[in-house]
XYZ file of C-alpha atoms in Angstrom:
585
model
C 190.426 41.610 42.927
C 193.963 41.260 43.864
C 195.194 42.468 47.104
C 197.435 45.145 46.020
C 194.499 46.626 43.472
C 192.397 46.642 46.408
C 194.660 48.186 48.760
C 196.013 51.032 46.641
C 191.797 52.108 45.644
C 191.107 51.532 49.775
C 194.075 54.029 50.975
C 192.998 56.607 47.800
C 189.545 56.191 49.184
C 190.612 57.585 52.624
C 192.816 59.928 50.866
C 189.971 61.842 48.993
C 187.894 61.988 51.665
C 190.453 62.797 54.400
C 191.122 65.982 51.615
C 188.062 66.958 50.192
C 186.776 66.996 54.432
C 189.832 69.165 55.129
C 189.250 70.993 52.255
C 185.338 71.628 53.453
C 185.650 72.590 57.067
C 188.427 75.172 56.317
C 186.307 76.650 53.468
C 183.458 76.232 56.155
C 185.988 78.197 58.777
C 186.868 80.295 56.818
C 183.182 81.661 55.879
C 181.899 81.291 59.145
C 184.618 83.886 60.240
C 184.783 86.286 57.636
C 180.886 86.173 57.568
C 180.900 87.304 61.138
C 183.446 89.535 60.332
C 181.572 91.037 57.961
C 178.329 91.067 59.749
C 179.949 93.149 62.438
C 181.235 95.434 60.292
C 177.893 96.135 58.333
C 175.952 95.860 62.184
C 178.408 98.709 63.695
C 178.948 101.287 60.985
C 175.709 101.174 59.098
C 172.631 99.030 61.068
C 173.450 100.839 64.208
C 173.729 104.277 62.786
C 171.397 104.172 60.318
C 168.594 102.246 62.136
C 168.878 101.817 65.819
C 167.181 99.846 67.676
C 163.732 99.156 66.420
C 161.334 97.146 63.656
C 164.388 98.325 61.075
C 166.875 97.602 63.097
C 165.728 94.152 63.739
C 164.930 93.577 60.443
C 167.894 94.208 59.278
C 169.966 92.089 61.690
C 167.613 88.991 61.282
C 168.057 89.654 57.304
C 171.920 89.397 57.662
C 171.539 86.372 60.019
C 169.725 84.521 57.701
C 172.220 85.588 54.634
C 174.828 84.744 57.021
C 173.335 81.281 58.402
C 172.317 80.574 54.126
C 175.937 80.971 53.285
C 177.538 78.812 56.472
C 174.727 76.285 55.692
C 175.114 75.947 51.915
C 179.182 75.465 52.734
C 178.768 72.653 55.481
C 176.343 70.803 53.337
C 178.262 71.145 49.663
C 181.869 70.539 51.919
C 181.325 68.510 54.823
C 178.024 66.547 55.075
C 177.984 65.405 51.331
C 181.489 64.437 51.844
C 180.319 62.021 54.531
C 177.670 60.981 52.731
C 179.527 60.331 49.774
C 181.051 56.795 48.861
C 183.308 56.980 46.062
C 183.555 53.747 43.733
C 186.376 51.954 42.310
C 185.976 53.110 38.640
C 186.266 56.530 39.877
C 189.564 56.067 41.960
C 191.067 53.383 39.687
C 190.684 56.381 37.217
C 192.319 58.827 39.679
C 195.617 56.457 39.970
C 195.542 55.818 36.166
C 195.465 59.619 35.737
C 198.673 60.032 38.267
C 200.315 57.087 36.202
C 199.971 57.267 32.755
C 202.324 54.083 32.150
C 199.289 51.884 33.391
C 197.860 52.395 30.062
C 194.370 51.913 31.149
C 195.686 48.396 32.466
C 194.044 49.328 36.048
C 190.801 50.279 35.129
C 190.259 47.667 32.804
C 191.470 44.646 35.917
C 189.070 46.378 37.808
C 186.043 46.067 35.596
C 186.547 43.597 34.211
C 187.280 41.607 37.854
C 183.942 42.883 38.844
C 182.321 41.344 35.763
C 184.023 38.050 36.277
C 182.440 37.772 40.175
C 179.367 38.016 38.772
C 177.764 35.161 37.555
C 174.986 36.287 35.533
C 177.953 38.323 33.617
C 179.920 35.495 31.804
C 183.408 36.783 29.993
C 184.626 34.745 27.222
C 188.462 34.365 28.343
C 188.663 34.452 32.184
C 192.186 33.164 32.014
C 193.052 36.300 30.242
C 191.317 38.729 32.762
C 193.031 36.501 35.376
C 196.804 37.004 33.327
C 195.692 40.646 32.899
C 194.927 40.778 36.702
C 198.350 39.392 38.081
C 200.330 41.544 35.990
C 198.294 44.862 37.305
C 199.031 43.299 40.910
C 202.550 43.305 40.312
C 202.565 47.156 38.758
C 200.528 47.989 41.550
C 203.246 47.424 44.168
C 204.907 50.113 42.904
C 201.742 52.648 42.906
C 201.834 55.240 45.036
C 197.946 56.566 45.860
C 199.240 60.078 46.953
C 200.633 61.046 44.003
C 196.319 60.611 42.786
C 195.194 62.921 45.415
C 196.605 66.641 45.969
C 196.140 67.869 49.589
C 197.391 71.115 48.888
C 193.626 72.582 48.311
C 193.095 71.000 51.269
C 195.931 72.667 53.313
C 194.883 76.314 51.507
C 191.442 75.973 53.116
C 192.199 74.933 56.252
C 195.579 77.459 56.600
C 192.593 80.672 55.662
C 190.309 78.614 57.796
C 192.322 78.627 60.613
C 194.052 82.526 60.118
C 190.347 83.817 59.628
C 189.675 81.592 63.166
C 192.173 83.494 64.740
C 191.802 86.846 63.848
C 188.000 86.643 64.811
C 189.073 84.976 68.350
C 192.078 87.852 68.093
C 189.165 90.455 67.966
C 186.706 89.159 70.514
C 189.369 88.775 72.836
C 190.919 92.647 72.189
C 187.523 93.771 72.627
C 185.340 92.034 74.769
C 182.984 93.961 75.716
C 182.477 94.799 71.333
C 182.003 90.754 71.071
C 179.981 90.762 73.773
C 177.430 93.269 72.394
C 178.012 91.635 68.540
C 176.990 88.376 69.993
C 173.783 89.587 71.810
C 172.891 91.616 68.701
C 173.748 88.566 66.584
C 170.717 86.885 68.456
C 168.470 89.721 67.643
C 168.644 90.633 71.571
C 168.684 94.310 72.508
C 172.409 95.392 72.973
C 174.772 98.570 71.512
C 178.346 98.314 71.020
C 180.566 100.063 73.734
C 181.599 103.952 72.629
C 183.766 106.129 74.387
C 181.135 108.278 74.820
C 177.976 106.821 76.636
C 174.514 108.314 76.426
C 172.929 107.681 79.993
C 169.035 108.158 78.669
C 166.859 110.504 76.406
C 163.878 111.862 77.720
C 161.155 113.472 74.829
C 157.726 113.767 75.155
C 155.599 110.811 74.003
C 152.479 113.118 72.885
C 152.457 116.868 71.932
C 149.695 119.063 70.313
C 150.291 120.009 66.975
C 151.973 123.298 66.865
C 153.503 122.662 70.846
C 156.994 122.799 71.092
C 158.959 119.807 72.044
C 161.428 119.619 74.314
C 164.385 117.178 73.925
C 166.948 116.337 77.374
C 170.123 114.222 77.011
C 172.179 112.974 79.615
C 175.584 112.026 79.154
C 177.870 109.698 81.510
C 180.282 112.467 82.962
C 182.549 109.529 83.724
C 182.836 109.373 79.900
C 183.970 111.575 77.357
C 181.947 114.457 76.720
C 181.380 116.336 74.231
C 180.523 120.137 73.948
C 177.719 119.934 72.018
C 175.057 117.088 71.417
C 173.080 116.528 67.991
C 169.306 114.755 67.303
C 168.623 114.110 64.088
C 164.367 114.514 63.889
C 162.817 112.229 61.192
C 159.156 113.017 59.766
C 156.537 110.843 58.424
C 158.092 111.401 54.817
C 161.145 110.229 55.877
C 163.050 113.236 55.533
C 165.215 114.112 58.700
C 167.355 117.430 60.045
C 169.169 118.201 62.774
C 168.944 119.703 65.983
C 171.519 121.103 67.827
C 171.065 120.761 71.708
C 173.353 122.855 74.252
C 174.554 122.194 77.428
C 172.606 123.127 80.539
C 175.217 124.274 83.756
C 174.414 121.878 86.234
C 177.597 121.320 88.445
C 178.548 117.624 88.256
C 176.220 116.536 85.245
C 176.189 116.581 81.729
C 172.918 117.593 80.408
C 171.799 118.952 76.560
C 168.572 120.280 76.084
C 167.643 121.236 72.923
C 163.800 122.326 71.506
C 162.171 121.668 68.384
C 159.899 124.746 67.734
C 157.239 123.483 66.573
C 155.578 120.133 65.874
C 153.184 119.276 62.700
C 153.533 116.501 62.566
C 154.319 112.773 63.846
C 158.120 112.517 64.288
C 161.223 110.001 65.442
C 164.019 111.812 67.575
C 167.316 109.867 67.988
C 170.125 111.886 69.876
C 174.044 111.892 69.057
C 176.241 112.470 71.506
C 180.509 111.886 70.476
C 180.574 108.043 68.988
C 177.512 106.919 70.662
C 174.382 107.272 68.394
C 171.479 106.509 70.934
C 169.912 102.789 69.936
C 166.283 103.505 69.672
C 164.200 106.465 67.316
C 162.333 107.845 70.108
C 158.647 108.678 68.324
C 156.369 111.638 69.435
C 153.096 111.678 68.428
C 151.406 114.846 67.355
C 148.270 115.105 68.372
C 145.595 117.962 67.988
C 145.452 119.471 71.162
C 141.310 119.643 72.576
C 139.904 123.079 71.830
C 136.778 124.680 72.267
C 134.845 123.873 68.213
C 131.337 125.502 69.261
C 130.112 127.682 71.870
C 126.618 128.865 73.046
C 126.244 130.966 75.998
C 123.112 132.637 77.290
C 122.712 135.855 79.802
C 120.596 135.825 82.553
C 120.696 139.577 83.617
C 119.548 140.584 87.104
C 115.849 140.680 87.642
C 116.009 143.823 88.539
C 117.087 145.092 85.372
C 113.863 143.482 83.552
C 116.071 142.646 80.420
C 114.945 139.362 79.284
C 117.728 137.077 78.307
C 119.804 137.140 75.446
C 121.590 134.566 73.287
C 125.404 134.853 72.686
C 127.929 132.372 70.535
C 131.214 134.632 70.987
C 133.624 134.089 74.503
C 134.170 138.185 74.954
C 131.320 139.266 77.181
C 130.291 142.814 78.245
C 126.871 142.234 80.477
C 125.674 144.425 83.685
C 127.617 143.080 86.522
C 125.537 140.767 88.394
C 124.681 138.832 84.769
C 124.500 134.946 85.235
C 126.220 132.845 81.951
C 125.003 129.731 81.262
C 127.997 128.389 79.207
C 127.358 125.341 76.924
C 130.756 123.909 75.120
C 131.580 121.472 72.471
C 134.733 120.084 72.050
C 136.615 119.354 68.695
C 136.870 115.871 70.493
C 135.385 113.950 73.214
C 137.242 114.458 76.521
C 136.718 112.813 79.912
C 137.811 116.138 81.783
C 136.335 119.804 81.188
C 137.190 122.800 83.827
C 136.047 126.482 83.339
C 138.456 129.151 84.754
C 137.539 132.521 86.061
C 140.157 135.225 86.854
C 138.913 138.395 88.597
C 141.189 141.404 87.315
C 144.708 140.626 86.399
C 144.676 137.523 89.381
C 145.801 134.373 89.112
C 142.253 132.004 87.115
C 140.367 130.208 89.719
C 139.148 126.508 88.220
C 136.117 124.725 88.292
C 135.011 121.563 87.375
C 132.194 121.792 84.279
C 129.600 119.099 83.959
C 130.047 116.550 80.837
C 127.706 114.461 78.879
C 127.839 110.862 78.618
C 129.798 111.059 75.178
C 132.566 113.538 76.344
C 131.290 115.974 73.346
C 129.507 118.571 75.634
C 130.259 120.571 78.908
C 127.923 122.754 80.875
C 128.656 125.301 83.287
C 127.254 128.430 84.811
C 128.935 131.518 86.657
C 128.689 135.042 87.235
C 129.943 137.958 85.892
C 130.173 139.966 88.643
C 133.665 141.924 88.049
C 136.157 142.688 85.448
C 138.170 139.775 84.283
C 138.554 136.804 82.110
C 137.476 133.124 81.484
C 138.574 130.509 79.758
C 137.335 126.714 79.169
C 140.263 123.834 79.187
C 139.699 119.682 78.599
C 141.667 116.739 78.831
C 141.105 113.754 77.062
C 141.474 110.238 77.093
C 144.732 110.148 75.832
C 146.109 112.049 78.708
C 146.191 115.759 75.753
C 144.889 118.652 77.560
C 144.491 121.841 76.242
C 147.278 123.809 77.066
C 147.057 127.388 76.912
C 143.409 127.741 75.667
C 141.880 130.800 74.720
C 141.037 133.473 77.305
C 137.846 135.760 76.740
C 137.834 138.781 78.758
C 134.522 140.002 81.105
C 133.454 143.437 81.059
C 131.058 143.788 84.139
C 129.555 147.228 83.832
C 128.729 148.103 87.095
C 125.288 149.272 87.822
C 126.148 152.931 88.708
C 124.192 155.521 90.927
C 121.741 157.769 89.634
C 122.336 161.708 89.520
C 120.439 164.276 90.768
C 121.015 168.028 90.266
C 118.672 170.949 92.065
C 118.164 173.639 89.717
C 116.558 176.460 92.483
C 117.699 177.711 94.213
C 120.672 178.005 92.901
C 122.678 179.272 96.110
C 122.026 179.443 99.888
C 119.048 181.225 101.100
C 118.024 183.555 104.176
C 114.387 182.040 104.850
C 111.824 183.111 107.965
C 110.774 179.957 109.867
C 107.710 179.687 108.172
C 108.899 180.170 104.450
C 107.657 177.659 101.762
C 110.053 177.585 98.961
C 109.685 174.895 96.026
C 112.572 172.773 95.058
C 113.411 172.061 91.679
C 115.729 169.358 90.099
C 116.598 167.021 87.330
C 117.836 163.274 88.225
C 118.411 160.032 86.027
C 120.294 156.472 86.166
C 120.906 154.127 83.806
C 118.663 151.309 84.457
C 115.671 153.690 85.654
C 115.285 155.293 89.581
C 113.327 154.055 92.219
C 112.877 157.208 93.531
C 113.917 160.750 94.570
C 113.721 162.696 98.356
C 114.169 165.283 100.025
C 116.619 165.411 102.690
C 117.738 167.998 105.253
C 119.777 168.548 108.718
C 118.916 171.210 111.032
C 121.905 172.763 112.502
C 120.894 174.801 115.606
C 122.136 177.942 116.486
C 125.960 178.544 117.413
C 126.595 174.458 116.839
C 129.218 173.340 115.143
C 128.052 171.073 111.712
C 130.338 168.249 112.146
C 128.737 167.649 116.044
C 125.651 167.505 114.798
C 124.588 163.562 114.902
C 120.813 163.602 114.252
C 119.415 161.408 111.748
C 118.491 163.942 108.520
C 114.678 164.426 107.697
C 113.313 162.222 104.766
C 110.578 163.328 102.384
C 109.762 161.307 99.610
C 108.929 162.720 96.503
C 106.075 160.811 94.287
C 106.295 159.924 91.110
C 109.939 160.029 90.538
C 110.183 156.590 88.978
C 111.625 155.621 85.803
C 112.086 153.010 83.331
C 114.609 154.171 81.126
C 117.542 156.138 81.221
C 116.080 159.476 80.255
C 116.280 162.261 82.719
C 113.356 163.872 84.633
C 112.769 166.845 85.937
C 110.851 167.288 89.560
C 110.044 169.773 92.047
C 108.857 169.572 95.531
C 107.800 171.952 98.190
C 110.513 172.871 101.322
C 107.614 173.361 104.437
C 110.119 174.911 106.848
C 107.022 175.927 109.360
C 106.653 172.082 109.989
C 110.087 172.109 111.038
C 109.722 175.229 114.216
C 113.133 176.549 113.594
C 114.524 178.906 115.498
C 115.832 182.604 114.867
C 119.796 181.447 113.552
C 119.372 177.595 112.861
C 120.691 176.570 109.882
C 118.910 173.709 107.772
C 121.505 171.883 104.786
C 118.945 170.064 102.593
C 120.150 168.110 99.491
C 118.615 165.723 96.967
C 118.858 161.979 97.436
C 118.118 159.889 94.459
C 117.931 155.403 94.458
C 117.377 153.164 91.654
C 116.495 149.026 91.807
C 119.542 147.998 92.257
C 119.056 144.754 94.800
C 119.801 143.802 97.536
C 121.203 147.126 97.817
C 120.138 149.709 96.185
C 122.778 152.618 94.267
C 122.133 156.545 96.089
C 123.182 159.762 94.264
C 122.889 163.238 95.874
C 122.814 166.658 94.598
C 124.519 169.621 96.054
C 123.712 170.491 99.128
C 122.137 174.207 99.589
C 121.680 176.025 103.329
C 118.299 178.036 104.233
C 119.376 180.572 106.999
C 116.606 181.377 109.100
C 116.261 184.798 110.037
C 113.639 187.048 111.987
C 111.215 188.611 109.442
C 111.799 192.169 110.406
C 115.555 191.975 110.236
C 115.276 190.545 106.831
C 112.846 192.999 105.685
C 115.445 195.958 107.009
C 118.110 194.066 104.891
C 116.292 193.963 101.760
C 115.295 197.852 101.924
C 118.803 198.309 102.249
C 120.184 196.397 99.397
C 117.141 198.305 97.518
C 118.657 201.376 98.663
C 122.198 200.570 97.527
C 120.762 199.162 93.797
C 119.026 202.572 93.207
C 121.759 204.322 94.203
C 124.014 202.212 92.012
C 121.739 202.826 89.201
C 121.618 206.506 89.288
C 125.694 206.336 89.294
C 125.200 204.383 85.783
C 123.390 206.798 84.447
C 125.070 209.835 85.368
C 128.120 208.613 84.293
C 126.503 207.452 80.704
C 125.804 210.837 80.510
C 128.754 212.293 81.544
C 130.230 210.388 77.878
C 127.612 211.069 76.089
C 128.790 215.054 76.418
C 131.955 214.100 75.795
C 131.517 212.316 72.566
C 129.236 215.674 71.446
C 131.999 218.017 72.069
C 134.389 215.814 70.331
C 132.644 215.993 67.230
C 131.791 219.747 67.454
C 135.489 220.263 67.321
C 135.163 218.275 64.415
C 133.062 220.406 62.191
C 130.215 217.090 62.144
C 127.124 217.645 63.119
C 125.888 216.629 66.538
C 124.805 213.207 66.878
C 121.055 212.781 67.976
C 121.345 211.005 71.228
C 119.059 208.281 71.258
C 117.849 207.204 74.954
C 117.003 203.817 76.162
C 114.891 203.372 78.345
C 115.810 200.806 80.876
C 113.719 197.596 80.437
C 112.299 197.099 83.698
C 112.572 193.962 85.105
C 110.291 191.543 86.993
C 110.793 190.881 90.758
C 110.861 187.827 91.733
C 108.072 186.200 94.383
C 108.584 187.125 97.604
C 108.302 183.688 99.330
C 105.414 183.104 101.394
């Protein structure tokens, strides 16, 4: 091959590949930019809002960064590396100057052929001094071949001219916005990063667990160095997927910028991500809803006080009304094991006391014991392993009926008494309690004559009365002789005796009294003048009745004389006499 021939297909041979290279790093520039471009823009309007920062999130980035890296890739290896790769052969660029020259009339690729056949000797052609004649005359049309007119750079120039504008507007961006490239790059990597706003969100605080039903409680804090905003949004996304929003207000704290905002109630699991301005916070902060630990079964049994002799009883409901004194023997099972169970007693409207219950090995029972020994309430509370307690459990209220004191009433006398010193006058009475008495007595203070009652400090007298017992709460009626000779009382002493009645109440046991009566001792003879003059005054009093009934009974006959009637019959009555009553002895 000539030198001219081989010249003209060496300098096209540079040519194409100086072009088609061009041609492949601007297309290459060109995607590379606009792909990052384009990743930024999908990253910070939709990824960022739509996603945040989690599984999704990442997900979505590294899906983009592989579409984007697939796209570079394919480009470098279609327009650069196959380009280096490639060798183009002569047939194929003597074709190229042929096709910029028509006038060659296939004269170029033909030399070239059939050159290439000649130089090989297995390859014999029948007139080499033709192809030789053929060759020198190409040479010389050669010389005036020009190989650029075979090989347009313009596609060339086009790619590398977008390559290079779509260089510089991406370098144009990161350098406007730094810190945007800065967090584009980061996220680019699939490392954690958000994108500058001019309102910054300083943290979110939520609860990580709730019970179900519990409110839940959602706090934002806003840089005050950066723009604020009056209000504050979080959008709350179930299980299903579908989301609403909550509006959170801002709390008057001098100096801060706080939003607090509460979800009523929670039923489920749910993903809170707050809004504050630009700046939608990066991660979906979950809360799990959890059943809170509640009391599922409950046995209790009563121990009342021995004295009582009530033999225990079984109970499955919290409200207890029991003698006060009961002991409760509380056995709880938990809808789920716990490692903590505490029993709280209040006493009245006060403030619950707790105490720690015993718990089996597999957290599913607690034990515990206390007494009911005034009004109040109780409640039981766990806490399990998942650091759930129980919140505001249930509170069962205690009625402790106190054990109260019997009663005792003396029926005679009825009223104070004027007694000699060695009367003997029986005492009569009625007494009951609720649980049954222990017993009734007698008891009396002797006030001696011309003393005052409240100076008098002697112990009273005590007489028991048998057989006053009981085991129910029926009443019973008594009576007991007063000895007032045992006493030797003197003319004017008074003696106050009332009834004292106990019942088996321990360690103390309940007293009831009756009324309290007064014998006045008297001399005999005085008394006995007294009496004949109160008998004196009654028959005198009697004989006024009568006159004076018939004093009306006239009356009433001359009224109906007047009349014209007839005279009514008087009818007389007779007085029905009436029984004394015993003289004591």
């Amino acid at each position: 091959m000539s030198d001219a021939i081989r010249t003209r297909i060496t300098q096209l041979r540079s040519r194409a590949r100086g072009a088609e290279l061009g041609r492949g790093v601007g297309r290459l520039a060109t995607v590379l930019a606009c792909g990052l471009i384009g990743w930024l823009v999908i990253d910070y309007w939709f990824v960022v809002r739509a996603f945040g920062a989690g599984a999704w999130d990442v997900g979505t980035r590294l899906v983009m960064t592989a579409g984007l890296l697939g796209l570079v890739g394919r480009e470098a290896w279609r327009g650069v590396i196959t380009e280096f790769r490639r060798l183009r052969d002569d047939d194929e660029l003597a074709m190229r100057l042929e096709g910029a020259y028509p006038e060659l009339a296939g004269r170029f690729i033909s030399t070239v052929q059939l050159l290439r056949e000649l130089s090989q000797a297995e390859h014999r052609v029948a007139s080499p001094g033709l192809v030789e004649a053929l060759a020198e005359e190409t040479s010389v049309q050669a010389e005036t071949v020009d190989h650029r007119r075979a090989w347009d750079l313009r596609p060339a120039r086009r790619a590398l001219g977008f390559g290079a504008v779509a260089v510089i507007i991406a370098v144009g961006l990161a350098s406007w916005k730094p810190e945007v490239a800065s967090a584009f790059f980061r996220r680019l990597c699939l490392m954690p990063a958000h994108y500058p706003t001019a309102t910054r969100i300083a943290s979110v605080t939520v609860p990580a667990m709730v019970g179900r039903g519990d409110p839940v409680v959602v706090e934002v804090r806003v840089d005050p160095t950066s723009e604020v905003p009056t209000t504050v949004t979080a959008v709350i996304r179930g299980d299903d997927g579908r989301t609403s929003k909550l509006r959170l207000d801002r709390l008057p704290i001098p100096g801060e910028a706080v939003f607090r905002g509460t979800l009523k109630q929670a039923i489920e699991d749910v993903a809170i991500r707050p809004q504050a301005g630009d700046h939608h916070w990066e991660a979906w902060e979950p809360v799990q809803v959890v059943a809170r630990p509640v009391v599922r079964r409950l046995a209790m049994r009563l121990q009342y006080p021995e004295y009582l002799r009530i033999p225990p009883a079984e109970l499955a409901v919290g409200d207890l009304e029991v003698p006060a004194g009961t002991v409760v023997a509380v056995d709880a099972e938990p809808s789920r094991a716990v490692i903590e169970a505490a029993i709280s007693l209040a006493a009245g409207v006060g403030d619950p006391v707790p105490a720690p219950m015993e718990l089996s090995a597999d957290g599913l029972h607690a034990t515990a014991r206390f007494t009911a020994a005034e009004n109040g309430s109780w409640s039981i509370g766990f806490k399990t392993g998942d650091g759930l307690d129980s919140g505001s459990p249930t509170r069962w209220t205690i009625t402790a009926v106190p054990d109260v004191a019997p009663t005792v009433t003396a029926t005679f006398p009825s009223r104070d008494r004027n007694v000699t010193r060695v009367a003997r006058w029986p005492i009569r009475f009625t007494a009951r309690d609720d649980h049954g008495l222990a017993g009734v007595g007698l008891r009396w203070q002797i006030i001696p004559p011309g003393v005052d009652p409240e100076t008098v400090t002697a112990e009273p007298g005590k007489q028991e009365i048998a057989g006053m017992a009981t085991a129910g709460s029926e009443a019973i009626a008594g009576e007991t002789w007063f000895e007032l000779a045992s006493l030797n009382l003197s003319i004017g002493s008074r003696v106050v005796w009332w009834l004292e009645a106990h019942d088996r109440r321990t360690p103390t046991a309940n007293l009831g009294e009756s009324q309290k009566g007064t014998f006045n001792v008297v001399d005999p003879i005085d008394e006995q003048r007294r009496l004949l003059e109160t008998k004196a005054e009654l028959l005198n009093t009697i004989k006024d009745h009568l006159k004076t009934q018939k004093d009306i009974q006239a009356g009433v006959q001359g009224v109906q004389k007047a009349a014209g009637g007839q005279p009514a019959t008087p009818t007389q009555q007779k007085p029905t006499p009436t029984k004394p009553a015993p003289k004591p002895k």
